[in-house]
Short mmCIF file of C-alpha atoms and ligand atoms in Angstrom, two decimals:
data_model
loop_
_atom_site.label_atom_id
_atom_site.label_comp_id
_atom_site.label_asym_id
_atom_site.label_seq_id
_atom_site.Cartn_x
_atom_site.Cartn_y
_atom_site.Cartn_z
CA UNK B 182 6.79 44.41 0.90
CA UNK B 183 3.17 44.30 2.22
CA UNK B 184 0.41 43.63 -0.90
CA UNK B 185 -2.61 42.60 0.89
CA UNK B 186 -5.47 45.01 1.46
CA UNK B 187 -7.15 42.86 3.99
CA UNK B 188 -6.29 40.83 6.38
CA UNK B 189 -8.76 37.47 6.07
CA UNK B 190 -6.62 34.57 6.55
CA UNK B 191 -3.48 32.55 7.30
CA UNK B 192 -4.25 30.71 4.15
CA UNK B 193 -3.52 33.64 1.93
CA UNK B 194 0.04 34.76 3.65
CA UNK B 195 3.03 33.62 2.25
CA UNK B 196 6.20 32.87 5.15
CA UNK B 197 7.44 36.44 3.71
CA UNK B 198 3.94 37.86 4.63
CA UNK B 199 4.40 36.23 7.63
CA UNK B 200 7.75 37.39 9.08
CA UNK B 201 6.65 40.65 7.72
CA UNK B 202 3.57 40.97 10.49
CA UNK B 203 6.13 39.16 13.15
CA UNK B 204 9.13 41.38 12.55
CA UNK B 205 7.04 44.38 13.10
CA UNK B 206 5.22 43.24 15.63
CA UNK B 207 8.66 42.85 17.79
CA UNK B 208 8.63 46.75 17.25
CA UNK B 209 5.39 47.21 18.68
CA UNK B 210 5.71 44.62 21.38
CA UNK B 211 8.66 46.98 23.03
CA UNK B 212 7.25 50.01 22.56
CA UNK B 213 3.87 48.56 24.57
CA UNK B 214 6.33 48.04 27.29
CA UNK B 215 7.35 51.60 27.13
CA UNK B 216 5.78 53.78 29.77
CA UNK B 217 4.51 55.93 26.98
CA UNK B 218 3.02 53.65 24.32
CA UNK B 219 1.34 55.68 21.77
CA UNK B 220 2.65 56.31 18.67
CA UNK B 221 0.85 58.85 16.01
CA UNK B 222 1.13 56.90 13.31
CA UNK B 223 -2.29 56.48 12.65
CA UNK B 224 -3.70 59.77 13.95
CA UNK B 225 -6.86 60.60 11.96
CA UNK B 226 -7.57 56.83 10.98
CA UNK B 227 -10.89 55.16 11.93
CA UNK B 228 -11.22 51.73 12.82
CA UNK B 229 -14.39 49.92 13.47
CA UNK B 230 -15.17 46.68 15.99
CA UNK B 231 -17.82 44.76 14.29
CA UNK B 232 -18.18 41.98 16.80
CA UNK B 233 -21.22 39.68 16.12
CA UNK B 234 -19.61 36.77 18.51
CA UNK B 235 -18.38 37.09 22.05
CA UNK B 236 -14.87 38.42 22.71
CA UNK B 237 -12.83 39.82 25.58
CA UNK B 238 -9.10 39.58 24.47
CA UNK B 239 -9.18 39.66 20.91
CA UNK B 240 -11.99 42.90 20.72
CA UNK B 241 -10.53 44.83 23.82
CA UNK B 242 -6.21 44.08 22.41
CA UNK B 243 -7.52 45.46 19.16
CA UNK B 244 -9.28 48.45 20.54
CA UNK B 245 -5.93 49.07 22.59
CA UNK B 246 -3.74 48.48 19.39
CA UNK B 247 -6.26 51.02 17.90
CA UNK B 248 -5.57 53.75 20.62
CA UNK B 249 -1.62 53.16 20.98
CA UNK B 250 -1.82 54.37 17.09
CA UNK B 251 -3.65 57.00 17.43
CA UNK B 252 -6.09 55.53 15.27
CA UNK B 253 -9.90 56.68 16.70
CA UNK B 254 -11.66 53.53 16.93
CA UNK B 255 -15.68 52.69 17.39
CA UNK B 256 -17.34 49.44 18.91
CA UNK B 257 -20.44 48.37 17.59
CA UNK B 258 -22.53 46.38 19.37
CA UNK B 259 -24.63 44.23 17.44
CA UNK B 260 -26.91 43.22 20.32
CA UNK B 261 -28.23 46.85 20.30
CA UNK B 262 -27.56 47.90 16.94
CA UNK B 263 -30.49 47.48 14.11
CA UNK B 264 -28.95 43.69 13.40
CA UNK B 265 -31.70 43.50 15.92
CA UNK B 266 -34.18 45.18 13.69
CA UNK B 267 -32.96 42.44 11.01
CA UNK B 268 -30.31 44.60 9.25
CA UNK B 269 -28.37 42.47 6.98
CA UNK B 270 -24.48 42.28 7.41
CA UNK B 271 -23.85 43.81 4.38
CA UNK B 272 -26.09 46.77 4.81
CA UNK B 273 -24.92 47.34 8.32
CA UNK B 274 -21.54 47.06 6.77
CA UNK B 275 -22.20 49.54 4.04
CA UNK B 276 -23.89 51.97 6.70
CA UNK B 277 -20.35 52.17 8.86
CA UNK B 278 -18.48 52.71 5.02
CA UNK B 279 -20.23 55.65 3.81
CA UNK B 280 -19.38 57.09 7.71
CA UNK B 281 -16.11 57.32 6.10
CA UNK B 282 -14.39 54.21 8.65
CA UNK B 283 -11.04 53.14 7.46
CA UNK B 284 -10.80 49.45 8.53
CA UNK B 285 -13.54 47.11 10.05
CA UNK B 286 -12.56 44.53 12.88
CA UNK B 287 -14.85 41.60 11.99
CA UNK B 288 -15.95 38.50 14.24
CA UNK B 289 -19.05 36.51 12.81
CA UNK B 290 -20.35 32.73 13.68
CA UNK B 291 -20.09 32.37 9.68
CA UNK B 292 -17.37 30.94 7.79
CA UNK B 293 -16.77 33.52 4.98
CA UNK B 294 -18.26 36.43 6.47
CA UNK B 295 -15.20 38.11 6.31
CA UNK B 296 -14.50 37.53 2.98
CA UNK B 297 -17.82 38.48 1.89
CA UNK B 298 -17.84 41.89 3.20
CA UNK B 299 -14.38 41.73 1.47
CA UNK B 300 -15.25 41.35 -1.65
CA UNK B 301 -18.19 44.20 -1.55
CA UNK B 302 -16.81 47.13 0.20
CA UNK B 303 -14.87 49.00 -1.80
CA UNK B 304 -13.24 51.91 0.83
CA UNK B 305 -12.31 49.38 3.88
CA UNK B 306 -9.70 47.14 5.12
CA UNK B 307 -11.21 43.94 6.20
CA UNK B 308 -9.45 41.95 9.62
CA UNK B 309 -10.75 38.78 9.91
CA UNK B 310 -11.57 38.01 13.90
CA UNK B 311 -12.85 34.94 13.80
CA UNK B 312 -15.10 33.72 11.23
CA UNK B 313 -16.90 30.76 12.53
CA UNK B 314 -14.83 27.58 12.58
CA UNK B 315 -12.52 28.85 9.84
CA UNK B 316 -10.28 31.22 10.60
CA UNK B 317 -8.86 33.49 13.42
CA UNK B 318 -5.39 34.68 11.51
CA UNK B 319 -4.10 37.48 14.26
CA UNK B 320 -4.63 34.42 17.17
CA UNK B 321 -1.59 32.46 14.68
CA UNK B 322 0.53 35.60 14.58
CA UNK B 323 0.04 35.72 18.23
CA UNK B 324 0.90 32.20 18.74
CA UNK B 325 3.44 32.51 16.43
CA UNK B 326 4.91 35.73 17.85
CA UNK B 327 4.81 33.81 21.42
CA UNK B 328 6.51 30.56 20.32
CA UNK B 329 9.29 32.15 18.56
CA UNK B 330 10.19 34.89 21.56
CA UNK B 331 10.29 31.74 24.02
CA UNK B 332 11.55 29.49 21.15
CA UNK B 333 13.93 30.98 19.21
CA UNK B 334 12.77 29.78 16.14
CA UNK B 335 8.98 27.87 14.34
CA UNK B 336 10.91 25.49 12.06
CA UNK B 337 11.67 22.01 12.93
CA UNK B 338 9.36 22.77 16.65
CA UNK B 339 6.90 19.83 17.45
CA UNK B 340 3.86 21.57 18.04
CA UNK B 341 0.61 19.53 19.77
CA UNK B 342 -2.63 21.21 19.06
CA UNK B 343 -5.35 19.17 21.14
CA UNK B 344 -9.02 19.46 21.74
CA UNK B 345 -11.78 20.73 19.80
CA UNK B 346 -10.31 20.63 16.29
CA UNK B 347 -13.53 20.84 14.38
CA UNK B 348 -14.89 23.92 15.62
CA UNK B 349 -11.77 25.82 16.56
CA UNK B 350 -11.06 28.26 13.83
CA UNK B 351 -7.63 28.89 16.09
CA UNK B 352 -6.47 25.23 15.07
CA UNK B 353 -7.14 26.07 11.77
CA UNK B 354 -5.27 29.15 11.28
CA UNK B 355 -2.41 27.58 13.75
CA UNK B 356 -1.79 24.02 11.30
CA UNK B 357 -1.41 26.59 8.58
CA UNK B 358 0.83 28.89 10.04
CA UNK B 359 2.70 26.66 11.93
CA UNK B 360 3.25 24.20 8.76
CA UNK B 361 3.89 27.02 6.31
CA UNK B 362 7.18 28.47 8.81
CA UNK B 363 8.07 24.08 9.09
CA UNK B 364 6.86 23.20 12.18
CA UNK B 365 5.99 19.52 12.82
CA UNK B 366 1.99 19.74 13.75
CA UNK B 367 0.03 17.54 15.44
CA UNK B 368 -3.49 17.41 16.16
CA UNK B 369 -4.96 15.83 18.72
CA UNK B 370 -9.06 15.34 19.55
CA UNK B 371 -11.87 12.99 20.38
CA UNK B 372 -13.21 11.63 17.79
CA UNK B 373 -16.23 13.22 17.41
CA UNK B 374 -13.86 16.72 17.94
CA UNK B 375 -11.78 15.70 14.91
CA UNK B 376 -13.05 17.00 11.43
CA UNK B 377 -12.58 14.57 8.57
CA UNK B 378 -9.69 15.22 6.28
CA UNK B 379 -7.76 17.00 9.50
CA UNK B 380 -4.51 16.27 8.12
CA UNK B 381 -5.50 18.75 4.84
CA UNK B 382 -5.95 21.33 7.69
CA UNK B 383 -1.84 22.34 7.25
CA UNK B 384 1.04 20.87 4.83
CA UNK B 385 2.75 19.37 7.69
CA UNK B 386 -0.36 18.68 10.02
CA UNK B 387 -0.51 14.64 11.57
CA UNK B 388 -3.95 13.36 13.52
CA UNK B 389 -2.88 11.36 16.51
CA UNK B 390 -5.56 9.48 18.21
CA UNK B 391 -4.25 9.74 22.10
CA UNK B 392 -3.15 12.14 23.79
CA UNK B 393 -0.09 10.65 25.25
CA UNK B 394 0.64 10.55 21.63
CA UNK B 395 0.85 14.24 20.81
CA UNK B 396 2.27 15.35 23.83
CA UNK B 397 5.30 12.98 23.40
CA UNK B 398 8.54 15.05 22.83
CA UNK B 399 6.73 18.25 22.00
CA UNK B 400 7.65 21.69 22.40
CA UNK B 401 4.72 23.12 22.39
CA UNK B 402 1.24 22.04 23.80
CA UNK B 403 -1.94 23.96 22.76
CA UNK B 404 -5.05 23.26 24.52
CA UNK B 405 -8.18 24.01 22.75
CA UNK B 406 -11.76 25.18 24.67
CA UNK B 407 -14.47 22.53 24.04
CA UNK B 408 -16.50 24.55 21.71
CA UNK B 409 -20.21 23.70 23.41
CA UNK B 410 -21.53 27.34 21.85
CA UNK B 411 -21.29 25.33 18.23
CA UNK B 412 -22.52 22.01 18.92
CA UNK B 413 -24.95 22.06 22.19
CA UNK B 414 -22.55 19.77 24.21
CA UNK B 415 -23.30 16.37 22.54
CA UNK B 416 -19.97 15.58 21.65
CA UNK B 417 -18.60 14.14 25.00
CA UNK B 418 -19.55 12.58 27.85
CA UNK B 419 -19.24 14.70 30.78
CA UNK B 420 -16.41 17.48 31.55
CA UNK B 421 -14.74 15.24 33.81
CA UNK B 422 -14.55 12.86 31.98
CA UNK B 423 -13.30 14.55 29.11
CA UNK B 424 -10.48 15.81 31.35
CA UNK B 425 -9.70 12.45 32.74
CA UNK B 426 -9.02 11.42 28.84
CA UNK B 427 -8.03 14.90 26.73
CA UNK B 428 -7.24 17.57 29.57
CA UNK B 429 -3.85 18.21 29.84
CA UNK B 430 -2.53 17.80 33.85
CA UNK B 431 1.05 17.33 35.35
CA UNK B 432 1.32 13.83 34.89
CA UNK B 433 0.52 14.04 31.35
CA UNK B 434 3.13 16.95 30.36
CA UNK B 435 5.81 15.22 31.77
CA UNK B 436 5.89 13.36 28.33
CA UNK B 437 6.85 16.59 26.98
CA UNK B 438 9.88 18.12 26.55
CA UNK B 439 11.45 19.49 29.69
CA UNK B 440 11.44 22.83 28.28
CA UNK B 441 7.95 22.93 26.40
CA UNK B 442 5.37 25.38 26.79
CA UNK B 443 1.83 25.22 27.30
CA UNK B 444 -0.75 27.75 25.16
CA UNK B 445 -4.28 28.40 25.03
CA UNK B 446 -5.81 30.61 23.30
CA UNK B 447 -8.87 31.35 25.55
CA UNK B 448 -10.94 31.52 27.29
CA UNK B 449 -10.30 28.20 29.07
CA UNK B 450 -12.20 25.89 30.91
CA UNK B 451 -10.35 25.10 33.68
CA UNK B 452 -10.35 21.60 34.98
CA UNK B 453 -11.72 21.01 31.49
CA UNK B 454 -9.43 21.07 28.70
CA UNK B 455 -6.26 22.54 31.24
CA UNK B 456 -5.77 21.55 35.08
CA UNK B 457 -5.82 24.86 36.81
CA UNK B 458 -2.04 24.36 38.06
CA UNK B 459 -0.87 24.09 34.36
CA UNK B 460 -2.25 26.76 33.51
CA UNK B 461 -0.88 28.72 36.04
CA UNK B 462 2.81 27.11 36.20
CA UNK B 463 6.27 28.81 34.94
CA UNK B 464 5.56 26.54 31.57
CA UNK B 465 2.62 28.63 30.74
CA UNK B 466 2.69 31.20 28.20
CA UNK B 467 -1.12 31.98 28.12
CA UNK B 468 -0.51 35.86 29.15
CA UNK B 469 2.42 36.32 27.08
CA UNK B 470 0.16 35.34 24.20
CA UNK B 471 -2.57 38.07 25.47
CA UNK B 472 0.84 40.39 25.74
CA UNK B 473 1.74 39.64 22.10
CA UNK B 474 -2.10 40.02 20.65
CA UNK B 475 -2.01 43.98 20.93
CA UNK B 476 1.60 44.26 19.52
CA UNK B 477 0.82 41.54 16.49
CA UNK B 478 -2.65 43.67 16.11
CA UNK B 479 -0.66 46.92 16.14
CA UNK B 480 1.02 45.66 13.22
CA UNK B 481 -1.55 44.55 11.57
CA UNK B 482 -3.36 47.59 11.77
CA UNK B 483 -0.15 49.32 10.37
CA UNK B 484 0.68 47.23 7.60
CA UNK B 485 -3.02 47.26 6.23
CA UNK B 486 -3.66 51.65 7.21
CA UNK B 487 -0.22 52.87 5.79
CA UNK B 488 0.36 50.68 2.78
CA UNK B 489 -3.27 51.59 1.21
CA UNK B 490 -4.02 54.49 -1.48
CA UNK B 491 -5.01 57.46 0.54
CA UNK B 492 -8.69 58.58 -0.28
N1 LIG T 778 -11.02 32.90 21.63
C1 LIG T 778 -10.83 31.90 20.60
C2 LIG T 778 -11.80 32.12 19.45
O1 LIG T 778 -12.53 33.08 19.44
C3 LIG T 778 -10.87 30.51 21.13
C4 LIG T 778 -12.12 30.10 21.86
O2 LIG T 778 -13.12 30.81 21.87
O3 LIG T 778 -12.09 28.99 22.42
O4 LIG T 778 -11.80 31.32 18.53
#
C-alpha cells in the first residue's frame, strides 16, 4: 500500500499515496490529543534533523512526531557543525549514515538537494523539508489534512493561493496536491512574484492577475510570506504598499465565500501579506495547520520506518 522509500515530493505521490499519508494521519492527529501521546512504534529508530535553512514549526513538529514514536531523534545544526569547516552535503550526509541513522529530515536553500542525497545514500529514508523554491511536500499534507477536516472534502474546493508564487516551494507542492485530489487552484501574485509558466505548476492551477479575482467565491484563501531571504527585497515597492494591493484584510475576504478559510503556512508577516485581525479571526485555520503538521509528520515517519527492509 505504501512503495516509496523517501519522501521528496508531491510530484511523485499518486491521490492513493495521498489518502494513504491523510488517512493515517487522522490516526495520529487523535492520539496527539490524547493525554498520553506516545506510541512505541518506532522505539529503537533514529531520525536525523538536517536543517541547513531556518525553521521553527516544520523542524520542532517533526522532532515532536519523532518523540511521540518513540523514535530517538538528533538535530544537527549546521551553523556549528563542520559545514562551517566547508564539509560538503554529501559527506556530512554520509558521516550521519555510517552512525547507523534511520531517516534524515532535510531542509536546504537548493532545489534538488533532497533528491540528491536520495539518490546516494543507500541505508536512509530521505524527507524532503523544503528544498529551495521547489518543494515542501509534508506543508501540502498539512494543508491538505486541514482543508479536508474543516472541509469535508479537496475535490471540486476553489482554492486561492496568493503572494510570493515564485519562491514559495509551499505553492508548489500545494497546486500539485491540491490539483491531483480536483481542486480548482488559483494563483495569485505580483507580477514580478509570479514565475513564468505558473499554470504548469498543477493540472488544474489558473494565474489570476488581481486579487479580487482569486478571492472571488473561494473556499479557501492561502496567503504566502514575501520571500525577501531569496530575492533581497527588489520585487515590490514597499510593505505597505504591497498590503494595500496583495494583503488580504476584511474588506477583501468578504468576496469569499461566507464559510471560507484563511491559511498560511508561516511564518507571516503581519500587516504584510495578512492583516493581523484575519489572521487571528474564527476563519483562520493557521494553528490547526501547525496542529495537523506533527500528526501528518507522524505518519510520514511511519509509513517510510515500518514499510522498509529491516537492516
Ligand atoms: N515555512 C514555509 C517554508 O519554509 C513558508 C515560508 O517560509 O514562508 O517554505
Amino acid at each position: 500500500m505504501w512503495r516509496h522509500r523517501h519522501l521528496l515530493g508531491i510530484e511523485e505521490l499518486d491521490v492513493h499515496d495521498i489518502d494513504v499519508v491523510l488517512d493515517r494521519a487522522e490516526h495520529w492527529f487523535e492520539r496527539s490529543r490524547k493525554t498520553v501521546k506516545k506510541d512505541a512504534l518506532l522505539q529503537g529508530r533514529t531520525v536525523v534533523n538536517l536543517f541547513f535553512e531556518a525553521s521553527t514549526r516544520t523542524r520542532t513538529s517533526f522532532e515532536l512526531a519523532s518523540h511521540r514514536l518513540s523514535a530517538d531523534v538528533v538535530n544537527v545544526n549546521p551553523s556549528i557543525s563542520s559545514v562551517t569547516k566547508g564539509e560538503t552535503l554529501l559527506d556530512t550526509a554520509k558521516n550521519l549514515e555510517a552512525m547507523r541513522a534511520d531517516l534524515f529530515v532535510l531542509r536546504h536553500a537548493s532545489s534538488g538537494a533532497a533528491a540528491f542525497l536520495a539518490k546516494r545514500l543507500t541505508d536512509v529514508a530521505i524527507v524532503n523539508a523544503g528544498d529551495g523554491a521547489h518543494e515542501h511536500p509534508t506543508q501540502a499534507l498539512l494543508d491538505a489534512f486541514t482543508i479536508r477536516r474543516r472541509k469535508g472534502r479537496i475535490e471540486g474546493l476553489v482554492v486561492a493561493i496568493c503572494g510570493d508564487i515564485a519562491h514559495s516551494r509551499v505553492a508548489r507542492s500545494n497546486a500539485l496536491l491540491l490539483g491531483k485530489k480536483g481542486a480548482e487552484v488559483r494563483l495569485c501574485a505580483l507580477k514580478t512574484m509570479m514565475p513564468r509558466h505558473a499554470e504548469a505548476l498543477g493540472p488544474t492551477a489558473r494565474v489570476v492577475p488581481r486579487l479580487e479575482q482569486a478571492v472571488d467565491g473561494a473556499d479557501v484563501v492561502m496567503m504566502l510570506r514575501v520571500q525577501t531571504e531569496r530575492f533581497g527585497g527588489a520585487m515590490m515597492s514597499t510593505p505597505r504598499e504591497y498590503a494595500r494591493t496583495f494583503g488580504l484584510n476584511a474588506g477583501m475576504l468578504t468576496r469569499a465565500k461566507a464559510d471560507a478559510i484563511v491559511m498560511h503556512p508561516g511564518p507571516i508577516n503581519r500587516g504584510v501579506e495578512l492583516d493581523t485581525r484575519i489572521a487571528d479571526s474564527d476563519c483562520s485555520v493557521i494553528l490547526d495547520q501547525v496542529e495537523a503538521g506533527v500528526a501528518v509528520r507522524m505518519a510520514v515517519l511511519e509509513l517510510l520506518l515500518t514499510n522498509r527492509p529491516q537492516r
